[in-house]
Coordinates of C-alpha atoms and ligand atoms in Angstrom, one line a residue:
M1 CA 29.0 17.2 8.7
S2 CA 26.3 19.5 9.9
D3 CA 25.0 18.8 13.2
S4 CA 21.6 17.5 11.9
E5 CA 23.3 15.0 9.5
E6 CA 25.4 13.6 12.5
E7 CA 22.2 13.7 14.6
S8 CA 20.1 11.4 11.8
Q9 CA 20.2 7.9 11.6
D10 CA 19.6 5.3 9.1
R11 CA 17.0 2.1 9.7
Q12 CA 16.4 -0.6 7.0
L13 CA 13.4 -2.3 6.9
K14 CA 12.3 -5.2 4.4
I15 CA 8.8 -4.7 3.6
V16 CA 6.9 -7.7 1.8
I17 CA 3.8 -7.0 -0.1
L18 CA 1.6 -10.0 -1.1
G19 CA -1.9 -10.8 -2.6
D20 CA -3.4 -12.1 -5.6
G21 CA -2.2 -11.5 -9.0
A22 CA -3.6 -8.1 -10.7
S23 CA -4.6 -7.1 -7.4
G24 CA -1.9 -4.3 -7.7
K25 CA 0.9 -5.3 -5.7
T26 CA 3.5 -3.8 -8.3
S27 CA 1.5 -0.7 -8.8
V28 CA 1.4 0.2 -5.4
A29 CA 5.3 -0.4 -4.7
M30 CA 5.9 1.6 -7.9
R31 CA 3.7 4.4 -7.0
F32 CA 5.6 4.5 -3.8
A33 CA 9.2 4.3 -5.1
Q34 CA 9.1 5.9 -8.1
E35 CA 6.0 8.0 -8.3
A36 CA 4.9 6.3 -11.3
F37 CA 1.8 4.0 -12.7
G38 CA 1.4 2.0 -15.5
K39 CA -2.1 1.0 -17.1
Q40 CA -0.6 -1.9 -18.6
Y41 CA -0.7 -5.5 -16.9
K42 CA 2.5 -7.1 -16.7
Q43 CA 2.6 -10.0 -14.6
T44 CA 5.4 -10.4 -12.1
V45 CA 7.2 -13.5 -12.4
G46 CA 8.9 -14.4 -9.1
L47 CA 9.7 -11.2 -7.5
D48 CA 10.7 -7.5 -7.8
F49 CA 12.4 -5.1 -5.7
F50 CA 11.9 -1.4 -5.2
M51 CA 13.8 0.9 -2.8
R52 CA 12.5 4.2 -1.2
R53 CA 14.3 6.3 1.7
I54 CA 12.1 8.0 3.9
M55 CA 12.5 10.4 7.0
L56 CA 10.3 9.4 10.2
P57 CA 9.6 12.0 12.9
G58 CA 12.9 12.5 14.9
N59 CA 15.0 13.1 12.2
L60 CA 15.2 9.3 11.5
N61 CA 15.7 8.1 7.8
V62 CA 14.6 4.7 7.1
T63 CA 15.0 2.9 4.0
L64 CA 12.2 0.8 2.7
Q65 CA 13.2 -2.5 0.7
V66 CA 10.1 -3.6 -0.8
W67 CA 9.7 -6.9 -2.0
D68 CA 6.9 -7.3 -4.6
I69 CA 6.1 -11.1 -4.6
G70 CA 4.1 -12.1 -8.1
G71 CA 0.5 -13.3 -7.3
Q72 CA 1.6 -16.9 -8.6
T73 CA 4.1 -18.0 -6.4
I74 CA 1.6 -18.7 -3.8
G75 CA 1.7 -22.7 -2.9
G76 CA 5.5 -22.4 -4.5
K77 CA 8.7 -23.5 -2.9
M78 CA 10.0 -19.9 -2.7
L79 CA 7.1 -17.9 -1.1
D80 CA 8.5 -18.8 2.4
K81 CA 11.9 -17.4 1.5
Y82 CA 10.8 -14.5 0.4
I83 CA 8.6 -13.8 3.4
Y84 CA 11.4 -14.5 5.7
G85 CA 13.0 -11.9 7.8
A86 CA 10.5 -9.2 6.9
Q87 CA 9.4 -6.6 9.2
G88 CA 6.3 -5.8 7.6
V89 CA 3.8 -7.3 5.4
L90 CA 1.2 -5.8 3.0
L91 CA -1.7 -8.0 2.4
V92 CA -3.0 -6.2 -0.9
Y93 CA -6.5 -6.9 -2.6
D94 CA -8.4 -5.2 -5.2
I95 CA -11.9 -3.5 -3.7
T96 CA -13.4 -4.7 -7.2
N97 CA -12.4 -8.2 -6.9
Y98 CA -13.9 -10.1 -4.2
Q99 CA -12.0 -13.2 -4.6
S100 CA -8.6 -11.2 -4.2
F101 CA -9.9 -10.4 -0.6
E102 CA -11.0 -13.7 0.0
N103 CA -7.7 -15.5 -1.0
L104 CA -5.7 -13.0 1.5
E105 CA -6.7 -15.4 4.1
D106 CA -4.2 -18.1 2.5
W107 CA -1.5 -15.6 2.1
Y108 CA -1.9 -14.7 5.4
T109 CA -1.7 -18.4 6.8
M110 CA 1.5 -18.4 4.9
V111 CA 3.0 -15.6 6.9
K112 CA 1.5 -17.1 10.2
K113 CA 3.3 -20.2 9.2
M114 CA 6.7 -18.6 8.7
N115 CA 6.1 -16.9 12.0
K116 CA 5.8 -20.2 14.0
E117 CA 9.3 -21.3 12.2
T118 CA 10.8 -18.1 13.0
D119 CA 9.4 -16.7 16.3
S120 CA 9.2 -13.0 14.6
Q121 CA 6.6 -11.6 14.0
P122 CA 6.0 -9.0 11.0
F123 CA 3.5 -6.2 11.1
V124 CA 1.0 -6.8 9.2
A125 CA -1.3 -4.4 7.1
L126 CA -4.3 -4.7 5.2
V127 CA -4.5 -2.8 2.0
G128 CA -7.4 -2.3 -0.2
N129 CA -6.1 -1.1 -3.7
K130 CA -7.9 0.5 -6.7
T131 CA -10.0 2.9 -4.5
D132 CA -10.5 5.2 -7.9
L133 CA -12.8 2.5 -8.9
E134 CA -15.0 3.1 -5.8
H135 CA -18.3 2.9 -7.8
M136 CA -17.0 -1.0 -8.8
R137 CA -16.7 -1.7 -5.0
T138 CA -17.5 -5.5 -4.3
V139 CA -15.7 -5.9 -0.8
K140 CA -17.7 -3.8 1.5
A141 CA -15.7 -1.6 3.7
E142 CA -17.1 -3.4 6.7
K143 CA -15.7 -7.0 5.4
H144 CA -12.0 -5.1 5.5
Q145 CA -12.8 -3.6 9.0
R146 CA -13.8 -7.0 10.4
F147 CA -10.5 -8.8 9.1
C148 CA -8.5 -6.1 10.6
Q149 CA -10.0 -6.5 13.9
E150 CA -9.6 -10.1 13.6
N151 CA -6.4 -10.6 13.0
G152 CA -4.9 -7.4 14.4
T153 CA -3.7 -5.7 11.4
S154 CA -3.7 -2.2 10.5
S155 CA -6.3 -0.4 7.9
H156 CA -5.3 0.9 4.5
F157 CA -7.3 2.0 1.4
V158 CA -5.0 3.4 -1.5
S159 CA -4.9 4.1 -5.3
A160 CA -2.2 3.2 -7.1
K161 CA -3.6 5.0 -10.0
T162 CA -4.2 8.3 -8.2
G163 CA -1.5 7.9 -5.7
D164 CA -3.9 8.6 -3.0
S165 CA -2.7 7.2 0.3
V166 CA -0.1 5.1 -0.9
F167 CA 3.0 7.3 0.8
L168 CA 1.0 7.6 3.8
C169 CA 0.4 3.7 4.2
F170 CA 4.1 2.8 3.7
Q171 CA 4.9 5.5 6.1
R172 CA 2.8 4.7 9.0
V173 CA 3.6 1.0 8.5
A174 CA 7.3 2.3 8.6
A175 CA 6.1 4.1 11.9
D176 CA 4.1 1.3 13.7
I177 CA 7.2 -1.1 13.2
L178 CA 9.6 1.1 14.6
G179 CA 7.0 2.3 17.4
I180 CA 6.9 5.9 16.1
K181 CA 3.7 7.8 16.2
L182 CA 2.8 9.8 13.8
N183 CA 0.8 13.0 14.6
K184 CA -2.2 14.4 12.5
A185 CA -0.4 17.0 11.1
E186 CA 2.4 14.7 9.6
M187 CA -0.1 12.3 8.3
E188 CA -2.0 15.2 6.8
Q189 CA 1.3 16.1 5.2
S190 CA 1.8 12.7 3.6
Q191 CA -1.6 12.6 2.0
R192 CA -1.0 12.7 -1.6
V193 CA -2.9 15.3 -4.1
V194 CA -4.9 13.3 -6.3
K195 CA -4.2 13.6 -9.9
A196 CA -7.1 12.9 -12.4
D197 CA -7.4 13.0 -16.0
I198 CA -9.5 15.9 -17.6
V199 CA -12.5 14.9 -19.3
N200 CA -13.9 17.1 -21.9
Y201 CA -17.4 16.1 -21.8
S202 CA -18.9 18.7 -23.8
Q203 CA -18.1 21.6 -25.9
E204 CA -21.0 23.8 -24.8
P205 CA -20.5 26.5 -22.3
V206 CA -19.9 25.1 -18.6
T207 CA -22.6 26.4 -16.3
R208 CA -21.4 27.4 -12.9
T209 CA -22.7 25.7 -9.9
V210 CA -23.2 28.1 -6.8
N211 CA -21.2 27.1 -3.8
P212 CA -19.2 24.3 -5.3
P213 CA -18.5 21.4 -3.0
R214 CA -15.1 21.5 -1.1
S215 CA -12.6 19.0 -0.5
S216 CA -9.4 19.4 1.2
M217 CA -7.9 16.1 0.2
C218 CA -8.8 16.0 -3.6
A219 CA -7.6 18.8 -6.3
V220 CA -7.2 17.9 -10.0
Q221 CA -3.7 19.2 -11.4
Ligands
GTP1 N1 -8.0 1.5 -11.6 C1 -6.7 0.9 -10.9 N2 -5.9 0.1 -11.7 C2 -5.1 -0.3 -11.1 C3 -4.7 0.0 -9.6 N3 -3.4 -0.6 -9.5 C4 -3.1 -1.6 -10.4 N4 -4.1 -1.2 -11.5 C5 -4.2 -1.9 -12.6 O1 -4.3 -3.2 -12.2 C6 -3.6 -4.3 -13.0 C7 -2.7 -5.0 -12.2 O2 -1.6 -4.1 -11.4 P1 -0.2 -5.2 -11.3 O3 0.4 -3.8 -10.3 O4 0.6 -5.5 -12.3 O5 -0.9 -6.2 -10.4 P2 0.0 -7.3 -9.4 O6 -0.7 -7.4 -8.1 O7 1.7 -6.7 -9.3 O8 0.2 -8.6 -10.0 P3 0.9 -9.7 -10.3 O9 2.2 -9.5 -10.8 O10 0.1 -10.9 -11.3 O11 1.2 -10.2 -8.8 C8 -2.7 -3.3 -14.0 O12 -3.5 -3.2 -15.3 C9 -2.6 -1.9 -13.2 O13 -2.6 -0.7 -14.1 C10 -5.6 1.1 -9.0 O14 -5.5 1.8 -8.0 N5 -6.3 1.7 -9.8

């Protein structure tokens, strides 16, 4: 066994994803664990599991066990059992669906109720999904930030469709749970390149822009 293998340590974290049906919980989990995305909506009945091992600074291997909870489980008998023992909770809403944001209060209440009973505090993160649909946004960023401030949660905006910031979200949550600080370079490295479909609008010759706008975070592959 090499020195670096001997030095590496393994940790397991249980991360639970909660939020309304169709807010994109399965898609976020699938993007993180399998680098995949499906356009077709398939409701999660009960729950699904995903797993991915990541490395955090300090040669720390962390296996994230992601519990993707079906949106219909709210009010059901099993929900508190699913949340039990979680070190991290992602509260996911769809930025184009205001109701999905409002309903997070109910989801969060369930988490807090569990905490009272078990005396353990999971780390909670607010995740606004579907940022590729920014033009259809109905939940203002200020509302999102206010929720984070009032409830002491961390703040994330992701797109399961393009993959934008999904890995970074899980990485930051894992680091926060374990009390590890990620530096700017590590976070930038985790920013996924945004993949977009190429749309051929016209067959006419393309006119070139002088000094086209530059972005260091977005590229079409
Ligand atoms: N445009 C866009 N669509 C997304 C995104 N994430 C998910 N979707 C779509 O939203 C729909 C619902 O996604 P799911 O991941 O199944 O939602 P869910 O929250 O797991 O739903 P339940 O299983 O009912 O709890 C699907 O059609 C997805 O393709 C995203 O980031 N952008």
